[in-house]
PDB file of C-alpha atoms in Angstrom:
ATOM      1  CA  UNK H   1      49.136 -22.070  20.091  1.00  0.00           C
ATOM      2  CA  UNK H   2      45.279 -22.200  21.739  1.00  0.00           C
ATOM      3  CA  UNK H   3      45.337 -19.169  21.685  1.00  0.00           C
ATOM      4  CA  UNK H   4      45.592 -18.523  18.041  1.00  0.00           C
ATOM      5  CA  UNK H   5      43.465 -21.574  17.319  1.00  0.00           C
ATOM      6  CA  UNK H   6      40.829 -19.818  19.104  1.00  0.00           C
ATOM      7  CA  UNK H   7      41.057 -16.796  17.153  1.00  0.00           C
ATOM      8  CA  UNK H   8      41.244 -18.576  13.814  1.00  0.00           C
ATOM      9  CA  UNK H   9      38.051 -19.895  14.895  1.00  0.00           C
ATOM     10  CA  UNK H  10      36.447 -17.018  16.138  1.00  0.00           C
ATOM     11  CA  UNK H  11      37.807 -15.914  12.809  1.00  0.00           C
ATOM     12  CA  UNK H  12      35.802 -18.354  10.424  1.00  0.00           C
ATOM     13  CA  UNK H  13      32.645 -18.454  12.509  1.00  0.00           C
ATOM     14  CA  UNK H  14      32.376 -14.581  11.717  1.00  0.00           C
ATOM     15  CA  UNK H  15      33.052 -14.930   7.921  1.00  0.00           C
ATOM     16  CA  UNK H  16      30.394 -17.804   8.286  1.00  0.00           C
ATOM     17  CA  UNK H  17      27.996 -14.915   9.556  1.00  0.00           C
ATOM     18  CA  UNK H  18      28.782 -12.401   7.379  1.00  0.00           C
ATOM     19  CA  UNK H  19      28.462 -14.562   4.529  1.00  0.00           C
ATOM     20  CA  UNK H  20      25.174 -15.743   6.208  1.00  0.00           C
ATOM     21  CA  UNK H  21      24.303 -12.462   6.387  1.00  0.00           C
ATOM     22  CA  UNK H  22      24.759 -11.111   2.905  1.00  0.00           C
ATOM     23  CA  UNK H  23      22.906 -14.243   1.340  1.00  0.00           C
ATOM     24  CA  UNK H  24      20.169 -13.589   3.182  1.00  0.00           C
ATOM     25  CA  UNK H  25      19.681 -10.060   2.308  1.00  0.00           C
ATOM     26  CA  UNK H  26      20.818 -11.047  -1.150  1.00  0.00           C
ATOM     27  CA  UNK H  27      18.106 -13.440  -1.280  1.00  0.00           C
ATOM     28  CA  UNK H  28      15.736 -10.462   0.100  1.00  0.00           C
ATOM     29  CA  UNK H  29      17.019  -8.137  -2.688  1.00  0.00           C
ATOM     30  CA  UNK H  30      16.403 -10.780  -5.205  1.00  0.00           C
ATOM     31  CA  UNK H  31      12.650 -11.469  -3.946  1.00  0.00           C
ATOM     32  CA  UNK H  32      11.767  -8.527  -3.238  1.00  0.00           C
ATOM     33  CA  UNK H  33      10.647  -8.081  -7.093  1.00  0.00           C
ATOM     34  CA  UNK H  34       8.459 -11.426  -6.639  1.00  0.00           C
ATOM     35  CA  UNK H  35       6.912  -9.885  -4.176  1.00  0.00           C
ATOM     36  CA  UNK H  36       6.054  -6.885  -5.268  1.00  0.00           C
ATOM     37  CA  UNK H  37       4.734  -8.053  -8.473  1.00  0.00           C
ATOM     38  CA  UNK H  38       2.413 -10.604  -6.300  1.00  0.00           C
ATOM     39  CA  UNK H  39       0.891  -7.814  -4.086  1.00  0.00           C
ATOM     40  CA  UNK H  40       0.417  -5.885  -7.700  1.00  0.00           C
ATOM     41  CA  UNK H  41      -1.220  -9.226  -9.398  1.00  0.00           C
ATOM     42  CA  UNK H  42      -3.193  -9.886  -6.313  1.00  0.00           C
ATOM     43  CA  UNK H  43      -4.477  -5.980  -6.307  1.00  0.00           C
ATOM     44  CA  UNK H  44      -5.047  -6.327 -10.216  1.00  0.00           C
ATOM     45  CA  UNK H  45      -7.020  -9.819  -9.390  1.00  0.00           C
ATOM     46  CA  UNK H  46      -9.218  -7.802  -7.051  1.00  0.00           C
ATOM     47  CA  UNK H  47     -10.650  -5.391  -8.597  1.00  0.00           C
ATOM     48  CA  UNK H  48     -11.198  -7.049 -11.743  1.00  0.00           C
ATOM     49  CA  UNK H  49     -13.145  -9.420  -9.647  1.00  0.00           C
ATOM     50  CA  UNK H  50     -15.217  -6.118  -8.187  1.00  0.00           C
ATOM     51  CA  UNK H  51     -15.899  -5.388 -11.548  1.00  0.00           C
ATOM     52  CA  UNK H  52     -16.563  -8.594 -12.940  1.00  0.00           C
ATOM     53  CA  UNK H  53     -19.578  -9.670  -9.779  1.00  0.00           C
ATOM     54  CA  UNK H  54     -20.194  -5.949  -9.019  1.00  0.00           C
ATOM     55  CA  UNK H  55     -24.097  -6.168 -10.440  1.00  0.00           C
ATOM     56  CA  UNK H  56     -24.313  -9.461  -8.204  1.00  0.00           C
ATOM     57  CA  UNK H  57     -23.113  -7.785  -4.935  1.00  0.00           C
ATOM     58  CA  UNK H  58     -25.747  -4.757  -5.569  1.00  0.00           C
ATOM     59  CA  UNK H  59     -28.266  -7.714  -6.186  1.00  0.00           C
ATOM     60  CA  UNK H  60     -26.995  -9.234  -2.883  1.00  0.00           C
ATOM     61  CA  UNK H  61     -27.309  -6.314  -0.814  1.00  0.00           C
ATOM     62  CA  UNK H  62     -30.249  -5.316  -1.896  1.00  0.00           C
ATOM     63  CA  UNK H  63     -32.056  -8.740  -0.937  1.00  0.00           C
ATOM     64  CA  UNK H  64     -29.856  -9.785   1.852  1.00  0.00           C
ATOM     65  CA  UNK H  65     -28.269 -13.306   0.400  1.00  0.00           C
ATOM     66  CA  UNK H  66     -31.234 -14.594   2.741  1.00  0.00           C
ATOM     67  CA  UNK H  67     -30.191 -12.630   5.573  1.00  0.00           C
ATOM     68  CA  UNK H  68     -31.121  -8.996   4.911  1.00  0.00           C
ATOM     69  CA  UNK H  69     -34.358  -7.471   4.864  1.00  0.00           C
ATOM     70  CA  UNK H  70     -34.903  -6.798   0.978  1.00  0.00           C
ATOM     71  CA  UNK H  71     -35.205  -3.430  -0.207  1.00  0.00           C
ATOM     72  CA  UNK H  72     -36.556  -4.318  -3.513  1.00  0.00           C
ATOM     73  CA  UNK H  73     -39.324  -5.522  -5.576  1.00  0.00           C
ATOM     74  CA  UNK H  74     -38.734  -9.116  -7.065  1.00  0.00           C
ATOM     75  CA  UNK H  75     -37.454 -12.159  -5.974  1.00  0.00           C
ATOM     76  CA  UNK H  76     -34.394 -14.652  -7.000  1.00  0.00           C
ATOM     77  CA  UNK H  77     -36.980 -16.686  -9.403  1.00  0.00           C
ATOM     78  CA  UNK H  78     -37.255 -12.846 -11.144  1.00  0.00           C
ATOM     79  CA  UNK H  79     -33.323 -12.179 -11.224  1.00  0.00           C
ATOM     80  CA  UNK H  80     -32.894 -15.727 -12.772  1.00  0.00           C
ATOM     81  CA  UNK H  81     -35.792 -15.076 -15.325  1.00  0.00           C
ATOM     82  CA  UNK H  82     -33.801 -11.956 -16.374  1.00  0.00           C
ATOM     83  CA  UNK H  83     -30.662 -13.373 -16.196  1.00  0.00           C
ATOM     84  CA  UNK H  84     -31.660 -15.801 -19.366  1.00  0.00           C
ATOM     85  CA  UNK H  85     -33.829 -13.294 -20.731  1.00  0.00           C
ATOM     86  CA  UNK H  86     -33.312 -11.509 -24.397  1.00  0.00           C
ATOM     87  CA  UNK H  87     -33.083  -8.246 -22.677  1.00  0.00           C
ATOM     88  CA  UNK H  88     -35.286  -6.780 -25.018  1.00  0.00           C
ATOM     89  CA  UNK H  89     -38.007  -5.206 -22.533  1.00  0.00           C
ATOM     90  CA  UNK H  90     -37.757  -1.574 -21.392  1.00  0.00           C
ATOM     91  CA  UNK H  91     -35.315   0.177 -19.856  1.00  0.00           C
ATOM     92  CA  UNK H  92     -35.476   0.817 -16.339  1.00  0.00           C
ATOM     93  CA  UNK H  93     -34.613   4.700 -16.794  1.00  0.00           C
ATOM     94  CA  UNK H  94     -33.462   5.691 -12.930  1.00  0.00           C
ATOM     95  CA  UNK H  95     -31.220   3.050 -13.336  1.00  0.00           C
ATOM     96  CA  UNK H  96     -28.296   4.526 -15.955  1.00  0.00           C
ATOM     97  CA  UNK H  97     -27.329   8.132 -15.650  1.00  0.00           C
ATOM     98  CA  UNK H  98     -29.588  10.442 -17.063  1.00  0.00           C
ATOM     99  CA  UNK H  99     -27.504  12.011 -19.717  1.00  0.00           C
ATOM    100  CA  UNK H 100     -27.061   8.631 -21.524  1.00  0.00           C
ATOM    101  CA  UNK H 101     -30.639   7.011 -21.382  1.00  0.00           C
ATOM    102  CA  UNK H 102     -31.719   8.540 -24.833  1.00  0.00           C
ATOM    103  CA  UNK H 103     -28.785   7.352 -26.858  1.00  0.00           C
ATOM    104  CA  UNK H 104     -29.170   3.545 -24.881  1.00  0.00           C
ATOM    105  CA  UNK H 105     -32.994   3.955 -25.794  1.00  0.00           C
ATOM    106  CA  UNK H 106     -32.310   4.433 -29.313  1.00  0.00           C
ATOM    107  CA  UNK H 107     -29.311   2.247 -29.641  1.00  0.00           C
ATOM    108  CA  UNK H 108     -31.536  -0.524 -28.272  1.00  0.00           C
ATOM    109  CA  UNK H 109     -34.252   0.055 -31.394  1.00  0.00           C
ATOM    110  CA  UNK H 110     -32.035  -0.071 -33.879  1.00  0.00           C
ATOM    111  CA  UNK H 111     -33.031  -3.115 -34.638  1.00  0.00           C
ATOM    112  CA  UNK H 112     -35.248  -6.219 -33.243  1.00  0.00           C
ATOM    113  CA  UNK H 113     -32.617  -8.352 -31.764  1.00  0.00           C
ATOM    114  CA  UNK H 114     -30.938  -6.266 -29.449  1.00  0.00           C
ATOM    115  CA  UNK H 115     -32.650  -4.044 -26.973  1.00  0.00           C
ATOM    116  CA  UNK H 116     -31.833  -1.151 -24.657  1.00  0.00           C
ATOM    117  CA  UNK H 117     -31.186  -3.740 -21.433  1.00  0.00           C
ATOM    118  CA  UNK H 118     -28.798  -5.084 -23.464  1.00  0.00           C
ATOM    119  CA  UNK H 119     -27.040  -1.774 -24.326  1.00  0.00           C
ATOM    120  CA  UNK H 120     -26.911  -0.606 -20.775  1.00  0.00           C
ATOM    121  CA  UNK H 121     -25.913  -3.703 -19.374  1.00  0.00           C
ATOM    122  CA  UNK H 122     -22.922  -4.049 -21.993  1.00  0.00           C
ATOM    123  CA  UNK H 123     -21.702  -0.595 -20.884  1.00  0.00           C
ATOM    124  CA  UNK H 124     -21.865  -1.665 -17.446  1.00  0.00           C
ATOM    125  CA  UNK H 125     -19.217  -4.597 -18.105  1.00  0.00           C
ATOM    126  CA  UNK H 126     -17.165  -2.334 -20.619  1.00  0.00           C
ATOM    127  CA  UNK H 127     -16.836   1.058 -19.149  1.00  0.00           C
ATOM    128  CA  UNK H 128     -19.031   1.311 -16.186  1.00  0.00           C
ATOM    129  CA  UNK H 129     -20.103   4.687 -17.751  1.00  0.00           C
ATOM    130  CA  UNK H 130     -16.500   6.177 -17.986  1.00  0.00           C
ATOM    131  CA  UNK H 131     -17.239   7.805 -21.612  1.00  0.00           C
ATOM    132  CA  UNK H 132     -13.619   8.917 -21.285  1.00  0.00           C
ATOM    133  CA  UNK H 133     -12.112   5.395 -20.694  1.00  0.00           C
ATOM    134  CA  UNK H 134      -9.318   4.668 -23.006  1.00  0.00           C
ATOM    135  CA  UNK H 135      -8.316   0.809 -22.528  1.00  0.00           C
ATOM    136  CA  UNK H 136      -4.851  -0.658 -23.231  1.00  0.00           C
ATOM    137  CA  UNK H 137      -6.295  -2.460 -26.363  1.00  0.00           C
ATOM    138  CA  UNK H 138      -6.729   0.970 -27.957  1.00  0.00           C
ATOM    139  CA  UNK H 139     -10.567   0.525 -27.616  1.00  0.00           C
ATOM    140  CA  UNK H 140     -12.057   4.192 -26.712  1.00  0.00           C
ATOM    141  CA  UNK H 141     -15.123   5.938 -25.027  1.00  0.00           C
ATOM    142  CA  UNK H 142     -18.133   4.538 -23.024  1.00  0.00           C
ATOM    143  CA  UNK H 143     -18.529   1.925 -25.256  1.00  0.00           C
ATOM    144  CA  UNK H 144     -14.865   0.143 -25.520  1.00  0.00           C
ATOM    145  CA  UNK H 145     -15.269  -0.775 -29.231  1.00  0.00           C
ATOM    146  CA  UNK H 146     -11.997  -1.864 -31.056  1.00  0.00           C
ATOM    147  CA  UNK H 147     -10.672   1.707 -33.210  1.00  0.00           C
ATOM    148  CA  UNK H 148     -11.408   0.013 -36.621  1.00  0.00           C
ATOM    149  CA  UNK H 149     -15.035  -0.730 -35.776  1.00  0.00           C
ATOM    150  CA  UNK H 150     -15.873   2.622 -34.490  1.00  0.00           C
ATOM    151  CA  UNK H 151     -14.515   3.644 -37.438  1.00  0.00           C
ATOM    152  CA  UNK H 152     -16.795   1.750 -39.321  1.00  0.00           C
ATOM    153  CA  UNK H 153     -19.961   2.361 -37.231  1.00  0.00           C
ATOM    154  CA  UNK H 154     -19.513   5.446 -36.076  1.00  0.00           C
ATOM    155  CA  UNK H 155     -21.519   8.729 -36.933  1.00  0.00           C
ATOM    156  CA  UNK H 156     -21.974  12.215 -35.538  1.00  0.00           C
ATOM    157  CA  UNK H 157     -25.251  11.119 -33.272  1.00  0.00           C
ATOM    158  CA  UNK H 158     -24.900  14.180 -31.371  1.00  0.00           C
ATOM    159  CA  UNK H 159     -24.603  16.662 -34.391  1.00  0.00           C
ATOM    160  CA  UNK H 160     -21.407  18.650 -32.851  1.00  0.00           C
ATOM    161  CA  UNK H 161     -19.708  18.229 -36.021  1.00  0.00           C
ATOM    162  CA  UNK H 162     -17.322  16.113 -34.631  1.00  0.00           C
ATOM    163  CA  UNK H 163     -17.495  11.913 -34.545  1.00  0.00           C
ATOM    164  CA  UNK H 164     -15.560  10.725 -31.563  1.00  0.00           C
ATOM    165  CA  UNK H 165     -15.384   7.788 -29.619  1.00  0.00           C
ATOM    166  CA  UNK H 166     -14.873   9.849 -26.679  1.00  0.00           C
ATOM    167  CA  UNK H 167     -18.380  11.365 -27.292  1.00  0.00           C
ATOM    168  CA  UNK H 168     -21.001   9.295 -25.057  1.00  0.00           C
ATOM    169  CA  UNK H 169     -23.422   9.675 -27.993  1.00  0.00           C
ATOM    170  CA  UNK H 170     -21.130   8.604 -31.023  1.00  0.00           C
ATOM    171  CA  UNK H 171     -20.076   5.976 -28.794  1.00  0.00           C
ATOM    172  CA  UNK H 172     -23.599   4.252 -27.773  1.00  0.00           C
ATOM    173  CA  UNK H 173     -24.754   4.456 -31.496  1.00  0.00           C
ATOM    174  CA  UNK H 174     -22.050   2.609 -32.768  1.00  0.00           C
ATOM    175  CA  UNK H 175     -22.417   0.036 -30.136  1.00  0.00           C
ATOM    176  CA  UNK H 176     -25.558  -0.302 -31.390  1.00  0.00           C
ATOM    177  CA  UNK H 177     -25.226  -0.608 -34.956  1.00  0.00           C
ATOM    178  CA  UNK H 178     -22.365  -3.106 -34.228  1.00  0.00           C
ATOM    179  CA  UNK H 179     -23.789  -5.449 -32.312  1.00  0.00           C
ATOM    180  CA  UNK H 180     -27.068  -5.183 -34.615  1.00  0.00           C
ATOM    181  CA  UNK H 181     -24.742  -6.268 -37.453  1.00  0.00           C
ATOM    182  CA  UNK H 182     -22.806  -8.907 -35.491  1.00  0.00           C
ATOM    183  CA  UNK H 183     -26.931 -10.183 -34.784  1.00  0.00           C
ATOM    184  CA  UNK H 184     -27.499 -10.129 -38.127  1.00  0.00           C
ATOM    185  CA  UNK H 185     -24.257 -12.531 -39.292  1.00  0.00           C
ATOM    186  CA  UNK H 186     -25.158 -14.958 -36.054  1.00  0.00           C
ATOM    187  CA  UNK H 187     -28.796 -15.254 -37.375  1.00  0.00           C
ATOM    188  CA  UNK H 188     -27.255 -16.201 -40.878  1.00  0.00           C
ATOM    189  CA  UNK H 189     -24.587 -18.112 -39.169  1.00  0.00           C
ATOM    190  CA  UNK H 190     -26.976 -20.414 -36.793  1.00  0.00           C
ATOM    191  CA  UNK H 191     -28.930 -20.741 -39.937  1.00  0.00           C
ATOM    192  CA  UNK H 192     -26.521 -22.182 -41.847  1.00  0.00           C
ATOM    193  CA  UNK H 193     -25.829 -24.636 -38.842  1.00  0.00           C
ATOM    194  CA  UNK H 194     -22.518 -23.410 -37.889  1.00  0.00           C
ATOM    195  CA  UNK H 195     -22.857 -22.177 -34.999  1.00  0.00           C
ATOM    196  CA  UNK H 196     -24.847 -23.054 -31.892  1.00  0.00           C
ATOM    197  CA  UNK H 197     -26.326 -22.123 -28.611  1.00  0.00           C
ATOM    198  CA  UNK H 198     -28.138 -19.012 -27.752  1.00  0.00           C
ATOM    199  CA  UNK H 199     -27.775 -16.001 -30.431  1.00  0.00           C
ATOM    200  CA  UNK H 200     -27.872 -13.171 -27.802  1.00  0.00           C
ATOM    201  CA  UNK H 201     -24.734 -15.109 -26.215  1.00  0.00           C
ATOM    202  CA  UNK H 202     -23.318 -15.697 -29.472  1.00  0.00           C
ATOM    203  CA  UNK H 203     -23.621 -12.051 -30.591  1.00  0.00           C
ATOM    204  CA  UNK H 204     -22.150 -10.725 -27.462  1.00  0.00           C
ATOM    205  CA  UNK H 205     -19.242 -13.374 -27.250  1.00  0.00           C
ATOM    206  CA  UNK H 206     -18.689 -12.253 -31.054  1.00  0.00           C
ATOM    207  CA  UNK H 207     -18.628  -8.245 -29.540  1.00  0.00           C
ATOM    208  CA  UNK H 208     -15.609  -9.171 -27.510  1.00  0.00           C
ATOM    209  CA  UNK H 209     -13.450 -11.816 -28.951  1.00  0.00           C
ATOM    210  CA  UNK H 210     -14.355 -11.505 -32.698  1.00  0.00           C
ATOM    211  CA  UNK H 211     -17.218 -13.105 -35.060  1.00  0.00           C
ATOM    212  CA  UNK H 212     -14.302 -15.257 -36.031  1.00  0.00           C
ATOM    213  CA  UNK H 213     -13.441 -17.020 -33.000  1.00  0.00           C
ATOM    214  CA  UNK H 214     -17.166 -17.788 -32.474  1.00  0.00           C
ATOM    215  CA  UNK H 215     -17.590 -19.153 -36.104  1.00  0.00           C
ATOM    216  CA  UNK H 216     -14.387 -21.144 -35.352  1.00  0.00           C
ATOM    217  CA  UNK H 217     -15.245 -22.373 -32.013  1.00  0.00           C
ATOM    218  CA  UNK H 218     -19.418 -22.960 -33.719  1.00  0.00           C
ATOM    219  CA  UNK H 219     -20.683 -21.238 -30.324  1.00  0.00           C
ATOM    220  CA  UNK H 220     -19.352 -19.380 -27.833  1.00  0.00           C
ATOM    221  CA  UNK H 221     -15.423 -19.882 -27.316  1.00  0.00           C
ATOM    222  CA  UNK H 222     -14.820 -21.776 -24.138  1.00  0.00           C
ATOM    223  CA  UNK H 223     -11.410 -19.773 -23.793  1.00  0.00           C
ATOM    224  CA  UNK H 224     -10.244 -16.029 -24.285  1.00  0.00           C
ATOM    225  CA  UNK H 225     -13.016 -14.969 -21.702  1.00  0.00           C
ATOM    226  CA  UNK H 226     -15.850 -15.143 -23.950  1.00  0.00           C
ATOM    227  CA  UNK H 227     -18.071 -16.953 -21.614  1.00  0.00           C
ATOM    228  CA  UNK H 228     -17.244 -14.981 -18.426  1.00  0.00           C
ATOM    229  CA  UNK H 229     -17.818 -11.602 -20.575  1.00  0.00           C
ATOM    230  CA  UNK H 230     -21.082 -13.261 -21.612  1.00  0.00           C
ATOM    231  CA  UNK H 231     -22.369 -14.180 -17.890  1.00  0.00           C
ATOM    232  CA  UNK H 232     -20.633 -10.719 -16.918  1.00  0.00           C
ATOM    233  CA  UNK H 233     -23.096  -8.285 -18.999  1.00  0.00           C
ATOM    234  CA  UNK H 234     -25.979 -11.024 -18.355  1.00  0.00           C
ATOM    235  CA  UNK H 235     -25.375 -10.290 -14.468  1.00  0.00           C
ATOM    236  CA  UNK H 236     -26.781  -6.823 -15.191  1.00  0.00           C
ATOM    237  CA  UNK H 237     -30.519  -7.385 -16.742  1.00  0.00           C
ATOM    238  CA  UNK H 238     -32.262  -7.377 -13.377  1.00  0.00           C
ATOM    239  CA  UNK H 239     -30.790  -4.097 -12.809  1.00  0.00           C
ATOM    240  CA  UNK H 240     -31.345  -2.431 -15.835  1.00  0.00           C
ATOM    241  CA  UNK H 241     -34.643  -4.179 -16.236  1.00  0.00           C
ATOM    242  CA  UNK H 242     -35.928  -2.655 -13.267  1.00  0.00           C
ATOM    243  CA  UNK H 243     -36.231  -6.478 -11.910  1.00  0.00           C
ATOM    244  CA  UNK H 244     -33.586  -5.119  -8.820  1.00  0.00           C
ATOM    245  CA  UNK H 245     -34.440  -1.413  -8.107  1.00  0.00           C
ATOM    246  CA  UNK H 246     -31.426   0.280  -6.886  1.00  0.00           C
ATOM    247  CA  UNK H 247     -32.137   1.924  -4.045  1.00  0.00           C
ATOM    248  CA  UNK H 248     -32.433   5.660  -4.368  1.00  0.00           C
ATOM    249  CA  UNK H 249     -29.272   6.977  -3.188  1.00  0.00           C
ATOM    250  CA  UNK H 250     -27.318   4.384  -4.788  1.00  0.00           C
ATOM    251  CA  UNK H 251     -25.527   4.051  -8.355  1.00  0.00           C
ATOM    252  CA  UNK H 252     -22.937   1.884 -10.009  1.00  0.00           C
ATOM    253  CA  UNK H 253     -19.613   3.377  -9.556  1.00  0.00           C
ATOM    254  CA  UNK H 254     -17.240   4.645 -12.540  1.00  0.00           C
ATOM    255  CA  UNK H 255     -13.876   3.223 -12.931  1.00  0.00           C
ATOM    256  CA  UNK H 256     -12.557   7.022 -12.319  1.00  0.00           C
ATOM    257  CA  UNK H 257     -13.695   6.717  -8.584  1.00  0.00           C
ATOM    258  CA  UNK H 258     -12.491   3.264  -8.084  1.00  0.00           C
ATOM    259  CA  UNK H 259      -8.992   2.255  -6.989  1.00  0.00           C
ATOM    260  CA  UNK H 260      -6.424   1.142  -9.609  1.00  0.00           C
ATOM    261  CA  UNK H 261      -8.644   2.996 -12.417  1.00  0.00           C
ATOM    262  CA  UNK H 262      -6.128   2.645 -14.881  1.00  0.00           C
ATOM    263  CA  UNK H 263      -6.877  -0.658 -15.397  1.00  0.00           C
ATOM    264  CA  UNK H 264      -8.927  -1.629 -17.964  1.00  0.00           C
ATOM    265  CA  UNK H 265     -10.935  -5.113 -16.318  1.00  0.00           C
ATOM    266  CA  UNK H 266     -13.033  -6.111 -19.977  1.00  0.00           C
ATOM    267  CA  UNK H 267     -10.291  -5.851 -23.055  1.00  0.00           C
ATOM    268  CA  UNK H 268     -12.541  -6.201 -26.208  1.00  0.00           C
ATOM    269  CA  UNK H 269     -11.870  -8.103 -29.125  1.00  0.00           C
ATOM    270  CA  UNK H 270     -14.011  -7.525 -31.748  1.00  0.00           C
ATOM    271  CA  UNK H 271     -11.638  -7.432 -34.323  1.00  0.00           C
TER     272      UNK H 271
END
């Protein structure tokens, strides 16, 4: 009789392990998912955060965060002045890629309240130059602009006979003439008193979440990333103002040589 007693329990305490067993791994199956979408948020998080303070680390290496040697002309005082500036001075040429500095040129003349700092810098946050970007939203080309805008602003700059977003040249016009026109309905906007606060912000929040959401929220929208987008192409002006010199050598990277590149880090709004 002990002896079967013993077996019984030798009997239940293995049951008890197996059963151990397979809740544990079911419980590994189970959060395994969890886990991998964490590691793919976390990666996502990442790089969008590259993106997003990119033209601030370039800044910081180039003057050392008050530990490097400073490679530069200029000093913080100078990034800060261009940081709040209008971006309307002139382009620091050996800063964009050579192939797109006439179109940003002209696309920052066409008319008085946007200039060619502005242009450049705006591409930096939207495309990083990637004229062949396609984002998620269905925006297109160098520029990101929503489908239904480009279709409304966008000409054959480049005379090929062919208007494409995909086309660096179509692309950076109709940037321009869009934001020129969202200018324009800010100025009358702020005149009317509706909306407030600083009509190069205004304009660019309107770029990316809509003229309506700025008119609704009378400034730039405290949610849907307007602000963030706003500090994120303002980041830029020392660069492309020639305020931070770039070492020669160096350039901003494209999202085509940059891990996860099929992520789109600025989704415009525009609509």
């Amino acid at each position: 009789m002990g002896a079967d007693t013993s077996g019984q329990a030798n009997k239940g305490t293995n049951a008890v392990l197996v059963a151990a067993g397979a809740g544990t791994a079911l419980s590994g199956c189970m959060l395994l998912p969890l886990i991998i979408l964490i590691i793919l948020v976390g990666a996502i998080v990442i790089f969008i955060i590259y993106v997003f303070f990119f033209p601030l680390v370039i800044i910081c290496d180039i003057f050392g965060c008050g530990g490097g040697d400073g490679s530069a002309t200029g000093d913080s005082d100078q990034v800060a002045e261009a940081f709040g500036g209008d971006g309307r001075g002139e382009l620091y040429e050996a800063s964009v890629p050579a192939e797109f500095r006439e179109h940003i040129k002209k696309a920052g003349a066409e008319c008085t309240q946007i200039g060619p700092i502005v242009i450049a810098s705006q591409i930096q946050r939207e495309s990083m130059f990637n004229e062949k970007l396609v984002g998620p939203d269905g925006a297109e080309g160098i520029s990101q602009l929503p489908p239904d805008k480009f279709d409304e602003f966008g000409e054959d700059e480049d005379d090929n006979d062919e208007t494409s977003a995909l086309d660096a040249a179509d692309s950076i016009t109709a940037q321009g003439k869009y934001l020129c026109s969202l200018a324009e309905d800010i100025d009358a906007l702020a005149a009317n008193n509706e909306v407030k606060g600083d009509r190069l912000d205004l304009t660019l929040a309107a770029y990316h979440v809509g003229l309506d959401a700025v008119r609704q929220a009378k400034g730039v929208p405290d949610h849907s990333g307007a602000q963030s987008y706003v500090y994120g192409v303002r980041s830029s002006f020392a660069v492309y103002s020639g305020t931070v010199k770039v070492p020669e050598g160096s350039a901003y990277p494209t999202i085509s040589s940059l891990p996860l590149d099929s992520i789109n880090p600025s989704p415009t709004g525009g609509q």
